[in-house]
Coordinates of C-alpha atoms and ligand atoms in Angstrom, one line a residue:
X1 CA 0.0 0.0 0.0
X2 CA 1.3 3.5 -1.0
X3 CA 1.0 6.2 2.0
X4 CA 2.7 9.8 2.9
X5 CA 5.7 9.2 4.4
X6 CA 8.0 12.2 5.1
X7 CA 10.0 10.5 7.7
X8 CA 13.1 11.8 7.5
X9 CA 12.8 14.8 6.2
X10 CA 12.9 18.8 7.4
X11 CA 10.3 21.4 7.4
X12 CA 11.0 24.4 8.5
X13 CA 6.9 26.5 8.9
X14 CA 6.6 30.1 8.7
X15 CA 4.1 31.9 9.4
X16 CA 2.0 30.3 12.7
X17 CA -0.2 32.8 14.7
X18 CA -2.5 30.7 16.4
X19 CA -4.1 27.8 16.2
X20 CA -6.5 28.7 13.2
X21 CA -3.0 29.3 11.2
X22 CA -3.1 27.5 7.8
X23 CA 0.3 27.1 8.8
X24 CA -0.6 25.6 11.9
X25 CA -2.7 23.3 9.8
X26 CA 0.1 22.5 7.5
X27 CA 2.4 21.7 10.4
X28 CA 0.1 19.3 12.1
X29 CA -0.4 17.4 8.5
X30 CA 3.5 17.2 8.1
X31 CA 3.9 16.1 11.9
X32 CA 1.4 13.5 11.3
X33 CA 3.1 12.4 7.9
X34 CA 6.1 11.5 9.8
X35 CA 8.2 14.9 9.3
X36 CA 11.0 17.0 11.4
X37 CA 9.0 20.3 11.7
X38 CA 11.0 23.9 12.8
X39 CA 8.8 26.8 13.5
X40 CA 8.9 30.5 12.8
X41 CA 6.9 33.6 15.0
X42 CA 6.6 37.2 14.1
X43 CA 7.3 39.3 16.8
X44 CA 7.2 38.6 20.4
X45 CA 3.3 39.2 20.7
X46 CA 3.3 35.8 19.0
X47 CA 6.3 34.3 20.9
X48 CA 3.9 32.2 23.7
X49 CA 0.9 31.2 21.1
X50 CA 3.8 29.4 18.6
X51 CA 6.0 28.0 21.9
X52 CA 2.8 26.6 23.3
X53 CA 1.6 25.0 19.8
X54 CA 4.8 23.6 18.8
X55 CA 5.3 21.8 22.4
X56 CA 2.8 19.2 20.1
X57 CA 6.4 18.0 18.6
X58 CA 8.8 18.4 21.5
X59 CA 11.9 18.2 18.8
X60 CA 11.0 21.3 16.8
X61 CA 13.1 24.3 17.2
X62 CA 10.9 27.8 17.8
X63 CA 12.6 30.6 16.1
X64 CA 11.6 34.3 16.2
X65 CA 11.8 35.7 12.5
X66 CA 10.5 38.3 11.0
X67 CA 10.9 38.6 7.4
X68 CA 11.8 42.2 7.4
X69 CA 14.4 41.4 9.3
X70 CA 18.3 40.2 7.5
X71 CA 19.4 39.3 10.6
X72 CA 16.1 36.9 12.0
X73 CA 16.0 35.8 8.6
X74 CA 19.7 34.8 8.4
X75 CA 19.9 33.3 12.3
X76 CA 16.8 31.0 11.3
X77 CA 18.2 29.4 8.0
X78 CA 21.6 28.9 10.5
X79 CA 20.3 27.4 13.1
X80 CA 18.0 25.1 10.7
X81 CA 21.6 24.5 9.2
X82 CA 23.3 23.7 12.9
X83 CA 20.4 21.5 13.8
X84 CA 19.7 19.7 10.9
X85 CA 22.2 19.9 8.7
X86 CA 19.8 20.4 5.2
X87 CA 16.3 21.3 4.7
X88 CA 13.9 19.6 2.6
X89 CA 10.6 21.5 2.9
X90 CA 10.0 25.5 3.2
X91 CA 6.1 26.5 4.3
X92 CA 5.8 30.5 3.6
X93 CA 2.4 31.1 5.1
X94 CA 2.7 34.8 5.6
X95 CA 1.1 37.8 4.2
X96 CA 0.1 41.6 5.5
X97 CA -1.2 44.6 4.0
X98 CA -1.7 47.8 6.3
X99 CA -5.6 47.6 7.2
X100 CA -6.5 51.4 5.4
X101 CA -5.4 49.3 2.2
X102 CA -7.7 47.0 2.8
X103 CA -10.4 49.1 3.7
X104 CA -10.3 52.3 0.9
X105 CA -10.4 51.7 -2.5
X106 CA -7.9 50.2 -4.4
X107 CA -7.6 53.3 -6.4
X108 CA -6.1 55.0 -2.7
X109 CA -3.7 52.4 -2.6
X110 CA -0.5 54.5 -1.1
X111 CA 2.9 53.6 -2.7
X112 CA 4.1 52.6 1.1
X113 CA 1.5 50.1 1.8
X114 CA 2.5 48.4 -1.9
X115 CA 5.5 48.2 -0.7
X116 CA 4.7 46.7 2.5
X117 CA 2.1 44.3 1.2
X118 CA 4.4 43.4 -1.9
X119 CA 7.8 43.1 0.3
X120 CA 6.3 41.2 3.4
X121 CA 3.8 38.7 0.9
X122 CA 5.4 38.1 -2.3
X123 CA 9.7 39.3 -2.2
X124 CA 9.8 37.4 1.0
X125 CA 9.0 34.6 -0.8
X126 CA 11.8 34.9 -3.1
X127 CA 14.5 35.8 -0.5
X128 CA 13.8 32.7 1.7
X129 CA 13.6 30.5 -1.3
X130 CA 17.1 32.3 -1.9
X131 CA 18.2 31.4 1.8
X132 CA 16.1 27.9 1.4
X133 CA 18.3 26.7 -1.4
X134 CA 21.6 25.9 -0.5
X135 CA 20.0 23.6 2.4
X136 CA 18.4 21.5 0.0
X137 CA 20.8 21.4 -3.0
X138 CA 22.0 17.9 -2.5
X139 CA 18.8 15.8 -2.6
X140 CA 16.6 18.6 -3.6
X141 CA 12.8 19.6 -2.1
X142 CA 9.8 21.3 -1.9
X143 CA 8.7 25.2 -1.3
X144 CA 5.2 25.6 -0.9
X145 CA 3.4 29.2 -0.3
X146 CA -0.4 30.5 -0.3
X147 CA -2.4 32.0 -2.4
X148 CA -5.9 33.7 -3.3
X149 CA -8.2 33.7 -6.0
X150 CA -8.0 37.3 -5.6
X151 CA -4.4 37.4 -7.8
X152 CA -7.1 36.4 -11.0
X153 CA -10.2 37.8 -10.3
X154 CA -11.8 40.8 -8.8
X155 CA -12.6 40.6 -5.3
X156 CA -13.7 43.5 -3.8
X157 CA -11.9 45.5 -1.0
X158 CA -8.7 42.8 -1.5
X159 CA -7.3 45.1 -3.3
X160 CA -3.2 45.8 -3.0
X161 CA -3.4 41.7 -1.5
X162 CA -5.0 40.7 -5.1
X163 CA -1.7 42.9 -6.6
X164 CA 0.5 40.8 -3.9
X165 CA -0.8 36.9 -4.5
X166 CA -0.3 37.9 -8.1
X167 CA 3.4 38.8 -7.8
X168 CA 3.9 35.9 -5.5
X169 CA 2.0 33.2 -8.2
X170 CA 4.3 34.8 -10.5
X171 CA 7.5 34.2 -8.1
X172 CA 6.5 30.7 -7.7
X173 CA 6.4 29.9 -11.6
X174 CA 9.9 32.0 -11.9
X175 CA 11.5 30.1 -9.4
X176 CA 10.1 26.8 -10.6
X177 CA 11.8 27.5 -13.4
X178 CA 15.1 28.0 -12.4
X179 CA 15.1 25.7 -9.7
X180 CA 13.9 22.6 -11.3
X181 CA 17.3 21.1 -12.8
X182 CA 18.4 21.4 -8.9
X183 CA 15.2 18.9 -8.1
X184 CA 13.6 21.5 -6.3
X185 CA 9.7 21.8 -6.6
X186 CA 7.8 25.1 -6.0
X187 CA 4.1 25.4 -5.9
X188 CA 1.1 27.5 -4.4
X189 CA -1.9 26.2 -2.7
X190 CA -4.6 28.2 -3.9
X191 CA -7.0 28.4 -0.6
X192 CA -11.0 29.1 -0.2
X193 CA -11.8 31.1 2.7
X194 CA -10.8 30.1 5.8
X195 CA -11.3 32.4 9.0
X196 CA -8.3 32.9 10.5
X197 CA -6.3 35.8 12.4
X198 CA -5.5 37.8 9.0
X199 CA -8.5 36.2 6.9
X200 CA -10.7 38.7 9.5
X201 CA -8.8 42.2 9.0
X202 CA -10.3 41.8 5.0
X203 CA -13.4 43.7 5.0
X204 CA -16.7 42.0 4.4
X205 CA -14.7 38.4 4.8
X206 CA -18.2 37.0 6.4
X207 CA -19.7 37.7 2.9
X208 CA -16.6 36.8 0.8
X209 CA -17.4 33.1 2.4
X210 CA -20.8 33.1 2.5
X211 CA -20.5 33.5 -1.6
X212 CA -18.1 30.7 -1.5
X213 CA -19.9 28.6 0.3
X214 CA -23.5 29.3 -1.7
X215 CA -21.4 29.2 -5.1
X216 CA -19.1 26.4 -4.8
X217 CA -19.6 22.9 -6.3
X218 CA -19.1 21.1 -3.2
X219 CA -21.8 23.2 -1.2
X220 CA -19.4 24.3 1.5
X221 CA -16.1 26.5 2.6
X222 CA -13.3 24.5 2.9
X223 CA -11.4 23.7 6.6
X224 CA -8.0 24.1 7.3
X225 CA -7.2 20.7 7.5
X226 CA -7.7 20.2 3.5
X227 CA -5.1 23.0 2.8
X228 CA -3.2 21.3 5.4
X229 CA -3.4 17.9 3.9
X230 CA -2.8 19.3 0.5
X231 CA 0.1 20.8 1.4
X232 CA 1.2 16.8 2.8
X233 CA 1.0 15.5 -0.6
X234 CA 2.7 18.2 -2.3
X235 CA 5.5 18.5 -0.2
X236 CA 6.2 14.4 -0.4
X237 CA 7.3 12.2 -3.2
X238 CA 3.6 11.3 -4.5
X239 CA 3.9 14.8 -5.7
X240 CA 7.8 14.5 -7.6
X241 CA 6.1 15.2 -10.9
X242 CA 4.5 18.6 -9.8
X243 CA 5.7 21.9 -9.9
X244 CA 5.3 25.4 -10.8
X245 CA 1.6 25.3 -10.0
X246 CA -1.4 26.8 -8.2
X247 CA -3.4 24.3 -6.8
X248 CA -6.6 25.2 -5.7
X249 CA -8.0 23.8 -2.3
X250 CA -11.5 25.8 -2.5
X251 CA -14.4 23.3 -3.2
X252 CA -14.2 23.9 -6.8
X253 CA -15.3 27.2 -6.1
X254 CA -12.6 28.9 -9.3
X255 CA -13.8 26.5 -11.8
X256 CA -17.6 28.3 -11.2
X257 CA -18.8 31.5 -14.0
X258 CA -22.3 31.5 -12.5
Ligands
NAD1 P1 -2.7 34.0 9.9 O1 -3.0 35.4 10.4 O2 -2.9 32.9 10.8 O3 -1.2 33.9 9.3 C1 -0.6 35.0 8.7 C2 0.9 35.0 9.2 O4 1.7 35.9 8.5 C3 0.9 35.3 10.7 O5 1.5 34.2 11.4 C4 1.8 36.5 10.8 O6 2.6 36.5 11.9 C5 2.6 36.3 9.5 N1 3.3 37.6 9.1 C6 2.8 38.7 8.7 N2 3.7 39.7 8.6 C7 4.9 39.0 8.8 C8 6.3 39.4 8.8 N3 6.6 40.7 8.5 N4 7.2 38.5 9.1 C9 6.9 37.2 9.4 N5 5.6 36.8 9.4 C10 4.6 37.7 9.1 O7 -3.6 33.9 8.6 P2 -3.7 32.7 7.5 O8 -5.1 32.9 6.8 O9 -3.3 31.4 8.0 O10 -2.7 33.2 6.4 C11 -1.6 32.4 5.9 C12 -1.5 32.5 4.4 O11 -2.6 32.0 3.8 C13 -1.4 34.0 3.9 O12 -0.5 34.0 2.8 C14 -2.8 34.2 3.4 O13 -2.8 35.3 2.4 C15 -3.1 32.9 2.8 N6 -4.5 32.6 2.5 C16 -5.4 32.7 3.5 C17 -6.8 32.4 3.2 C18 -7.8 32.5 4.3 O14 -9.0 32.6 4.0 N7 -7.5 32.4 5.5 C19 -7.2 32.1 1.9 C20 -6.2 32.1 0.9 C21 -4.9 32.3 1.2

């Protein structure tokens, strides 16, 4: 019988708030599917929620990283280097806009909160792969982000974040690209709403799911656990013929015109 195994290999999980994390979601899955998980928190407002959740696999090391930051970024990727001596999986789970971008209309967007909402949810992507790579160059492995509908379509009031997932869909095709002869795979999970910490600053998320939910082929919003699972497959070896894509984890709700 054929069954997720990622025993033996690293993960190293950014982006955990709480417990309604995606990323927390994604960690459990890869726990379960056998793998050595290492865990990044924002700031130390977040320090106690990602200690207390990661306690779930005594093993994994709890670093404080935030992507803005050379120095967090470059301590994490050594430590991961100390402790395990490669890295096989990369989870970027991260994204922020500043909330008046989120809130005015996208023709107010201010050149500083691009920047902000670009740099901190799509370049950060690109620099870790950057960091992420030399850890994995002699057996290869899999970077992983997420994504929303948003970067295709019009949804209203996600604004600069639609600009954002679009750069970072982009990214992960680019890098794909150019990391593929090193056997590295990188691929976005496209995810239906979900209410977590960040999912609640968008305005009028209620209704965003609601839609979902009324519109989607499957008659329902998705729950963590399916991005979470997802993200299982595509970080193991069922998945060594995939990269370079968005997958969508939504209930069908993208394939939908009316
Ligand atoms: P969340 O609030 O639980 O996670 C967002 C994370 O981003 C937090 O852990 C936060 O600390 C981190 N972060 C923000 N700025 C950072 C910085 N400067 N440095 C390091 N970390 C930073 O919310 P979530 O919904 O789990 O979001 C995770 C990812 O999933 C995001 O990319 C989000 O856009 C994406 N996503 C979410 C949904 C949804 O409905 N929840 C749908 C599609 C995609």
């Amino acid at each position: 019988m054929k069954a997720i195994d990622l025993s033996g290999k690293t993960a190293l999980v950014l982006g955990v708030a709480n417990q309604r994390s995606l990323a927390w979601a994604i960690a459990e899955s890869l726990g379960e599917g056998g793998a050595q998980l290492a865990f990044t928190y924002q700031g130390e407002r977040l320090q106690k929620n990602v200690h207390t959740l990661a306690a779930q696999f005594p093993e994994a090391p709890v670093m404080a990283m935030d992507v803005t930051s050379e120095e967090q970024v470059e301590g994490v990727f050594a430590r991961v280097e100390r402790e395990f001596g490669k890295l096989d999986i990369l989870i970027h789970s991260i994204a922020f806009a500043p909330r008046e971008a989120l809130e005015n209309e996208f023709i107010d967007t201010t050149l500083e909160s691009w920047r902000i909402a670009l740099e901190i949810s799509a370049y950060s992507f690109i620099h870790l792969a950057k960091h992420a790579v030399p850890l994995m160059e002699d057996k290869g492995g899999s970077m992983l982000a997420l994504t929303y509908m948003a970067s295709q379509r019009v949804v209203p009031k996600y604004n600069v974040m639609g600009a954002a997932k679009a750069a970072l869909e982009h990214g992960v095709r680019q890098l794909a690209g150019e990391l593929g002869p090193r056997n590295i795979r990188v691929n976005a999970i496209s995810a239906g709403p979900v209410p977590t910490l960040s999912a609640r600053g968008i305005s009028g998320f209620s209704n965003m799911s609601a839609h979902h939910r009324e519109k989607a082929p499957l008659g329902r919003n998705i729950e963590a656990r399916e991005v979470g699972d997802t993200a299982l497959f595509l970080s193991s070896d069922l998945a060594s013929g995939i990269t370079g894509e968005i997958v969508y984890v939504d209930a069908g709700y993208n394939i939908m015109a009316l």
